[in-house]
Amino acid sequence: MTPSDDKPIVLDLKDVACSYETGSLALEGISFSARKGDIVSLLGPSGCGKTTTLRAIAGFEPVSSGEISLNGSIVSATDRHVPTEQRRVGMVFQDYALFPHLTVRDNVGFGLASAMADNRHSRIDEMLSLTGLSELARRYPHALSGGQQQRAALARALAPQPVLLLLDEPFSNLDPDTTERMRMELLHLLEQTQTTAVLVTHDHEEAFAMADYVAVLNNGKLEQFATPETMYHLPVSPFVAEFVGQADFIPGTIRDSVVVTQLGTFPAPPDYRGGPEVVVMIRPDDVHIRENRNGDGTVESRQFRGSETIYGIRLGSGDFVHSSEASTRFFPLDSKVELEVMATHTVVFDRKAWKT
Ligand code: ADP
Ligand code: MG
């Protein structure tokens, strides 16, 4: 149970498939949900189906099987397709898509045309103030910085109080400093407005920093849906393991509920059901270097990252692992070292199913 389990489900995808006219399936068997106020991140490499999933939720693409529900009502199914404008979803695109001939104020008010005049003005003022744009209300989009354009796009998307906000790689056109600031601003804004959101990104750090739950997509399929912590520590596939951080794999053998490897013996995962020959996932943060002239490892690479240094160690067997060390620790290239692995969980995959 997570604390959010008692909140109502806002978005629910059940076994959703989508195909484009070419006939090939762009999405298959996608199931996940988001509860009120949750941020779900769709994470995966280019072409894996992130944008298609957003478009299906928004109602721009029909589903070829399965169901999508918003606030408990089915909006997409094979025999049902509620039009986009009736779904009450807000959208923020990569390029913000502001109307160039409208001021910030008119952009923000665009989706509020049918509301009563008094409410409309106060709602626009509220959104401008929430996004820090009150002073810039009369400007046109071309006279705004990237961060300001993004705030205007967010204000416009949130003004009609959408049931769900969809964001497609919203930070990809911003410089790194602005991105960092806008991520925090977005989190704050979503919390203040209690908005449920689906955030598309190909950057696992962004997904981890922003999301309550992450959905990793690969080749049109959902590989794993989990909290960032579970995704990082207990990935269900080698693909997820590598996509959400540095992962190395060494061979191991399961015997009497332990895994025996060249870097030591670890408790075998109790729910593992595959064969005895496995690969064990090793994260750099679990590997610690000890100076040892007779050690089995050789320092082959060193990458200074400021707060940490990432070392690459070649083992006697020829296998290669990374170690994250405090950047105050220094091991020269080509020196012999010994490794100690201290992991809270052992992650193994059946070697029979393993592809390199
Ligand atoms: P992502 O956003 O993760 O990069 P997309 O959802 O855009 O991926 O694309 C998923 C797959 O669908 C890709 O193989 C892509 O080439 C294909 N695709 C996307 N849009 C179209 C389209 N309009 N017509 C045909 N195929 C498309
Ligand atoms: Mg995309």
Coordinates of N, CA, C and O in Angstrom, one line a residue, residues 142-261:
H142 N 6.8 36.2 -28.7 CA 8.2 36.4 -29.3 C 9.1 37.2 -28.3 O 10.3 37.2 -28.4
A143 N 8.5 38.0 -27.4 CA 9.2 38.8 -26.5 C 9.4 38.2 -25.1 O 9.7 38.8 -24.1
L144 N 9.2 36.8 -25.1 CA 9.4 36.1 -23.8 C 10.6 35.2 -23.9 O 10.9 34.7 -25.0
S145 N 11.3 34.9 -22.8 CA 12.4 33.9 -22.8 C 11.7 32.5 -22.8 O 10.5 32.4 -22.7
G146 N 12.6 31.5 -23.0 CA 12.0 30.1 -23.1 C 11.3 29.7 -21.8 O 10.2 29.2 -21.9
G147 N 11.8 30.1 -20.7 CA 11.2 29.7 -19.4 C 9.8 30.5 -19.3 O 8.9 29.9 -18.8
Q148 N 9.8 31.7 -19.7 CA 8.5 32.5 -19.6 C 7.5 31.9 -20.6 O 6.3 31.9 -20.3
Q149 N 7.9 31.5 -21.8 CA 7.0 30.9 -22.7 C 6.4 29.7 -22.1 O 5.2 29.4 -22.3
Q150 N 7.3 28.9 -21.4 CA 6.8 27.7 -20.9 C 5.8 28.0 -19.8 O 4.8 27.3 -19.6
R151 N 6.0 29.0 -19.0 CA 5.1 29.3 -17.9 C 3.8 29.8 -18.5 O 2.7 29.4 -18.0
A152 N 3.8 30.5 -19.6 CA 2.6 30.9 -20.3 C 1.8 29.7 -20.8 O 0.6 29.6 -20.7
A153 N 2.5 28.7 -21.4 CA 1.9 27.5 -21.9 C 1.3 26.7 -20.7 O 0.2 26.2 -20.8
L154 N 1.9 26.7 -19.6 CA 1.4 26.0 -18.4 C 0.2 26.7 -17.9 O -0.8 26.1 -17.5
A155 N 0.2 28.1 -17.8 CA -0.9 28.8 -17.3 C -2.1 28.6 -18.2 O -3.2 28.4 -17.8
R156 N -1.9 28.6 -19.5 CA -3.0 28.4 -20.5 C -3.6 27.0 -20.3 O -4.8 26.8 -20.3
A157 N -2.7 26.0 -20.1 CA -3.2 24.6 -20.0 C -4.0 24.4 -18.7 O -4.9 23.6 -18.6
L158 N -3.5 25.1 -17.6 CA -4.2 24.9 -16.3 C -5.4 25.8 -16.1 O -6.2 25.5 -15.2
A159 N -5.5 26.9 -16.8 CA -6.6 27.8 -16.6 C -8.0 27.2 -16.6 O -8.8 27.4 -15.7
P160 N -8.3 26.3 -17.5 CA -9.7 25.7 -17.5 C -9.8 24.6 -16.5 O -10.8 23.8 -16.5
Q161 N -8.9 24.4 -15.5 CA -8.9 23.4 -14.5 C -9.1 22.0 -15.1 O -10.1 21.3 -14.8
P162 N -8.1 21.6 -15.9 CA -8.3 20.3 -16.5 C -8.3 19.1 -15.5 O -7.7 19.3 -14.4
V163 N -8.9 18.0 -15.9 CA -8.9 16.8 -15.1 C -7.5 16.3 -15.0 O -7.1 15.7 -14.0
L164 N -6.8 16.4 -16.1 CA -5.5 15.8 -16.3 C -4.6 16.8 -17.1 O -5.1 17.3 -18.1
L165 N -3.3 16.9 -16.8 CA -2.4 17.7 -17.6 C -1.4 16.8 -18.3 O -0.8 15.9 -17.6
L166 N -1.3 16.9 -19.6 CA -0.4 16.1 -20.3 C 0.8 17.0 -20.8 O 0.6 18.0 -21.4
L167 N 2.0 16.5 -20.5 CA 3.2 17.3 -20.9 C 4.1 16.5 -21.7 O 4.6 15.4 -21.2
D168 N 4.4 16.9 -22.9 CA 5.3 16.1 -23.8 C 6.7 16.7 -23.9 O 6.9 17.7 -24.6
E169 N 7.6 16.1 -23.2 CA 9.0 16.6 -23.2 C 9.1 18.1 -23.0 O 9.7 18.8 -23.8
P170 N 8.4 18.7 -22.0 CA 8.3 20.1 -21.9 C 9.6 20.9 -21.6 O 9.6 22.1 -21.8
F171 N 10.6 20.2 -21.2 CA 11.8 20.9 -20.9 C 12.9 20.8 -22.0 O 14.0 21.3 -21.8
S172 N 12.6 20.2 -23.1 CA 13.7 19.9 -24.0 C 14.2 21.1 -24.8 O 15.3 21.0 -25.4
N173 N 13.5 22.2 -24.8 CA 14.0 23.4 -25.4 C 14.6 24.4 -24.5 O 14.9 25.5 -24.9
L174 N 14.8 24.0 -23.3 CA 15.4 25.0 -22.3 C 16.8 24.7 -21.9 O 17.2 23.5 -22.0
D175 N 17.6 25.7 -21.6 CA 19.0 25.4 -21.1 C 18.9 24.7 -19.8 O 17.9 24.8 -19.1
P176 N 20.0 24.0 -19.4 CA 20.0 23.2 -18.2 C 19.6 24.0 -16.9 O 18.8 23.4 -16.1
D177 N 20.1 25.2 -16.7 CA 19.7 25.9 -15.5 C 18.2 26.2 -15.5 O 17.6 26.1 -14.4
T178 N 17.7 26.7 -16.6 CA 16.3 27.0 -16.7 C 15.5 25.7 -16.5 O 14.4 25.7 -15.8
T179 N 15.9 24.6 -17.1 CA 15.2 23.4 -16.9 C 15.1 23.0 -15.4 O 14.0 22.7 -15.0
E180 N 16.2 23.1 -14.7 CA 16.2 22.8 -13.3 C 15.1 23.6 -12.5 O 14.3 23.1 -11.8
R181 N 15.1 24.9 -12.9 CA 14.2 25.8 -12.2 C 12.8 25.5 -12.6 O 11.9 25.5 -11.7
M182 N 12.6 25.3 -13.9 CA 11.2 25.1 -14.3 C 10.6 23.7 -13.8 O 9.4 23.6 -13.6
R183 N 11.5 22.7 -13.6 CA 11.0 21.5 -13.0 C 10.5 21.7 -11.6 O 9.4 21.2 -11.3
M184 N 11.2 22.5 -10.8 CA 10.7 22.8 -9.5 C 9.5 23.7 -9.5 O 8.5 23.4 -8.7
E185 N 9.4 24.6 -10.4 CA 8.2 25.5 -10.5 C 7.0 24.6 -10.9 O 5.9 24.8 -10.4
L186 N 7.2 23.7 -11.8 CA 6.1 22.8 -12.3 C 5.6 22.0 -11.1 O 4.4 21.9 -10.9
L187 N 6.5 21.4 -10.4 CA 6.1 20.5 -9.2 C 5.3 21.4 -8.3 O 4.2 20.9 -7.8
H188 N 5.7 22.6 -8.0 CA 5.0 23.5 -7.1 C 3.6 23.8 -7.6 O 2.7 23.8 -6.8
L189 N 3.6 24.1 -8.9 CA 2.3 24.5 -9.5 C 1.3 23.4 -9.5 O 0.1 23.6 -9.2
L190 N 1.8 22.2 -9.8 CA 0.9 21.0 -9.8 C 0.4 20.7 -8.4 O -0.8 20.4 -8.2
E191 N 1.3 20.9 -7.4 CA 0.8 20.6 -6.1 C -0.2 21.7 -5.6 O -1.2 21.3 -5.0
Q192 N 0.1 22.9 -5.9 CA -0.8 24.0 -5.5 C -2.2 23.8 -6.1 O -3.2 24.1 -5.5
T193 N -2.2 23.4 -7.4 CA -3.5 23.3 -8.1 C -4.1 21.8 -8.0 O -5.1 21.5 -8.6
Q194 N -3.4 20.9 -7.2 CA -3.8 19.6 -7.1 C -4.1 18.9 -8.4 O -5.1 18.2 -8.6
T195 N -3.2 19.2 -9.4 CA -3.4 18.6 -10.7 C -2.7 17.3 -10.9 O -1.6 17.1 -10.5
T196 N -3.4 16.4 -11.5 CA -2.8 15.1 -11.9 C -2.1 15.3 -13.3 O -2.7 16.0 -14.1
A197 N -1.0 14.7 -13.4 CA -0.2 15.0 -14.7 C 0.5 13.7 -15.2 O 0.9 12.8 -14.4
V198 N 0.6 13.7 -16.5 CA 1.4 12.7 -17.2 C 2.5 13.4 -17.9 O 2.3 14.3 -18.7
L199 N 3.8 13.1 -17.5 CA 4.9 13.8 -18.1 C 5.8 12.9 -18.9 O 6.3 11.9 -18.4
V200 N 5.9 13.2 -20.2 CA 6.7 12.4 -21.1 C 8.2 12.9 -21.0 O 8.4 14.1 -21.1
T201 N 9.1 12.0 -20.9 CA 10.5 12.3 -20.9 C 11.4 11.1 -21.4 O 10.9 10.0 -21.3
H202 N 12.6 11.4 -21.9 CA 13.5 10.3 -22.2 C 14.6 10.3 -21.2 O 15.6 9.6 -21.4
D203 N 14.5 11.2 -20.2 CA 15.6 11.4 -19.2 C 15.2 10.8 -17.9 O 14.3 11.3 -17.2
H204 N 15.9 9.8 -17.5 CA 15.5 9.1 -16.2 C 15.7 10.0 -15.0 O 14.9 9.9 -14.0
E205 N 16.7 10.9 -15.1 CA 16.8 11.8 -13.9 C 15.6 12.7 -13.8 O 15.2 13.0 -12.6
E206 N 15.1 13.2 -14.9 CA 13.9 14.0 -14.8 C 12.7 13.2 -14.3 O 12.0 13.7 -13.4
A207 N 12.6 12.0 -14.8 CA 11.4 11.2 -14.3 C 11.6 10.9 -12.8 O 10.6 11.1 -12.1
F208 N 12.8 10.6 -12.4 CA 13.0 10.3 -11.0 C 12.7 11.6 -10.1 O 12.1 11.5 -9.0
A209 N 13.2 12.7 -10.6 CA 13.0 13.9 -9.8 C 11.6 14.4 -9.7 O 11.2 15.1 -8.8
M210 N 10.8 14.1 -10.7 CA 9.5 14.7 -10.8 C 8.3 13.8 -10.4 O 7.3 14.2 -9.9
A211 N 8.5 12.5 -10.7 CA 7.3 11.6 -10.7 C 7.1 10.8 -9.5 O 8.0 10.5 -8.7
D212 N 5.8 10.6 -9.2 CA 5.4 9.6 -8.1 C 5.5 8.2 -8.6 O 5.9 7.3 -7.9
Y213 N 5.2 8.0 -9.9 CA 5.3 6.7 -10.6 C 5.9 6.9 -11.9 O 5.6 7.9 -12.6
V214 N 6.7 5.9 -12.3 CA 7.3 5.9 -13.7 C 6.8 4.7 -14.5 O 6.8 3.6 -13.9
A215 N 6.5 5.0 -15.7 CA 6.1 3.9 -16.7 C 7.2 3.8 -17.7 O 7.4 4.8 -18.5
V216 N 8.0 2.8 -17.7 CA 9.1 2.6 -18.7 C 8.5 1.9 -19.9 O 8.0 0.8 -19.8
L217 N 8.6 2.5 -21.1 CA 8.1 1.9 -22.3 C 9.3 1.5 -23.2 O 10.3 2.2 -23.2
N218 N 9.1 0.4 -23.9 CA 10.2 -0.1 -24.8 C 9.5 -0.7 -26.0 O 8.7 -1.6 -25.8
N219 N 9.7 -0.1 -27.1 CA 9.1 -0.7 -28.3 C 7.6 -0.9 -28.3 O 7.1 -1.9 -28.6
G220 N 6.9 0.1 -27.8 CA 5.5 0.1 -27.7 C 4.9 -0.7 -26.6 O 3.6 -0.8 -26.5
K221 N 5.7 -1.3 -25.7 CA 5.2 -2.1 -24.6 C 5.6 -1.5 -23.3 O 6.7 -0.9 -23.2
L222 N 4.8 -1.7 -22.2 CA 5.1 -1.2 -20.9 C 6.0 -2.3 -20.2 O 5.6 -3.4 -20.0
E223 N 7.3 -1.9 -19.9 CA 8.2 -2.8 -19.3 C 8.0 -2.9 -17.8 O 8.0 -3.9 -17.2
Q224 N 7.7 -1.7 -17.2 CA 7.5 -1.7 -15.7 C 6.8 -0.4 -15.4 O 7.0 0.7 -15.9
F225 N 5.9 -0.5 -14.4 CA 5.3 0.7 -13.8 C 5.5 0.6 -12.3 O 5.1 -0.3 -11.6
A226 N 6.2 1.6 -11.8 CA 6.7 1.5 -10.4 C 7.1 2.9 -9.9 O 7.2 3.8 -10.6
T227 N 7.3 3.0 -8.6 CA 7.9 4.2 -8.0 C 9.3 4.3 -8.5 O 9.9 3.3 -8.9
P228 N 9.9 5.6 -8.5 CA 11.3 5.7 -9.0 C 12.2 4.8 -8.2 O 13.1 4.2 -8.7
E229 N 12.0 4.7 -6.8 CA 12.9 3.9 -6.0 C 12.9 2.4 -6.4 O 13.9 1.8 -6.5
T230 N 11.7 1.9 -6.6 CA 11.5 0.5 -7.0 C 12.1 0.3 -8.4 O 12.8 -0.7 -8.6
M231 N 11.9 1.2 -9.3 CA 12.4 1.1 -10.6 C 13.9 1.0 -10.6 O 14.5 0.2 -11.3
Y232 N 14.6 1.8 -9.8 CA 16.0 1.8 -9.7 C 16.6 0.6 -9.0 O 17.5 0.0 -9.5
H233 N 16.0 0.2 -7.9 CA 16.6 -0.9 -7.1 C 16.1 -2.2 -7.5 O 16.8 -3.2 -7.4
L234 N 14.8 -2.3 -8.1 CA 14.3 -3.6 -8.4 C 13.8 -3.6 -9.9 O 12.6 -3.8 -10.1
P235 N 14.6 -3.3 -10.8 CA 14.1 -3.3 -12.2 C 13.7 -4.7 -12.6 O 14.3 -5.7 -12.2
V236 N 12.6 -4.8 -13.5 CA 12.1 -6.2 -13.8 C 12.8 -6.7 -15.0 O 12.6 -7.9 -15.4
S237 N 13.6 -5.9 -15.7 CA 14.3 -6.4 -17.0 C 15.6 -5.7 -17.1 O 15.8 -4.6 -16.6
P238 N 16.5 -6.4 -17.8 CA 17.8 -5.7 -18.1 C 17.6 -4.4 -18.8 O 18.3 -3.4 -18.6
F239 N 16.6 -4.3 -19.7 CA 16.3 -3.0 -20.4 C 16.1 -1.9 -19.4 O 16.7 -0.8 -19.4
V240 N 15.2 -2.2 -18.4 CA 14.8 -1.1 -17.4 C 16.1 -0.8 -16.6 O 16.4 0.3 -16.3
A241 N 16.8 -1.9 -16.2 CA 18.0 -1.7 -15.3 C 18.9 -0.8 -16.0 O 19.5 0.2 -15.3
E242 N 19.2 -0.9 -17.3 CA 20.1 0.0 -18.0 C 19.6 1.3 -18.3 O 20.3 2.3 -18.4
F243 N 18.2 1.4 -18.5 CA 17.7 2.7 -19.0 C 17.6 3.7 -17.8 O 17.7 4.9 -18.1
V244 N 17.4 3.2 -16.6 CA 17.3 4.1 -15.5 C 18.5 4.4 -14.7 O 18.5 5.0 -13.6
G245 N 19.7 4.0 -15.2 CA 20.9 4.3 -14.5 C 22.0 3.4 -15.0 O 21.8 2.5 -15.9
Q246 N 23.3 3.6 -14.5 CA 24.4 2.8 -14.9 C 24.1 1.4 -14.3 O 23.9 1.3 -13.1
A247 N 24.2 0.3 -15.1 CA 24.1 -1.0 -14.6 C 25.1 -1.9 -15.2 O 25.3 -1.8 -16.4
D248 N 25.8 -2.7 -14.4 CA 26.7 -3.7 -15.0 C 26.2 -5.1 -14.6 O 25.4 -5.2 -13.7
F249 N 26.6 -6.1 -15.4 CA 26.0 -7.4 -15.1 C 27.2 -8.4 -15.1 O 28.1 -8.4 -15.9
I250 N 27.2 -9.2 -14.0 CA 28.2 -10.3 -13.9 C 27.5 -11.6 -13.7 O 26.4 -11.7 -13.2
P251 N 28.2 -12.7 -14.2 CA 27.5 -14.0 -14.1 C 27.5 -14.5 -12.6 O 28.3 -14.1 -11.8
G252 N 26.5 -15.3 -12.3 CA 26.4 -15.9 -11.0 C 25.6 -17.2 -11.0 O 25.0 -17.5 -12.1
T253 N 25.7 -17.9 -10.0 CA 25.0 -19.2 -9.9 C 24.3 -19.3 -8.6 O 24.8 -19.0 -7.5
I254 N 23.0 -19.7 -8.7 CA 22.1 -19.8 -7.5 C 22.3 -21.2 -6.9 O 22.2 -22.2 -7.6
R255 N 22.6 -21.2 -5.6 CA 22.8 -22.5 -4.9 C 22.3 -22.3 -3.5 O 22.7 -21.3 -2.8
D256 N 21.4 -23.1 -3.0 CA 20.9 -23.0 -1.6 C 20.5 -21.6 -1.2 O 21.0 -21.1 -0.2
S257 N 19.7 -21.0 -2.0 CA 19.2 -19.6 -1.8 C 20.2 -18.5 -1.6 O 20.0 -17.5 -1.0
V258 N 21.4 -18.7 -2.2 CA 22.4 -17.6 -2.3 C 22.8 -17.6 -3.8 O 22.7 -18.6 -4.5
V259 N 23.4 -16.4 -4.2 CA 23.9 -16.3 -5.5 C 25.4 -16.2 -5.4 O 25.9 -15.3 -4.7
V260 N 26.2 -17.1 -6.0 CA 27.6 -17.1 -5.9 C 28.2 -16.4 -7.1 O 27.9 -16.7 -8.2
T261 N 29.0 -15.3 -6.9 CA 29.7 -14.6 -8.0 C 31.1 -14.4 -7.6 O 31.6 -14.6 -6.5

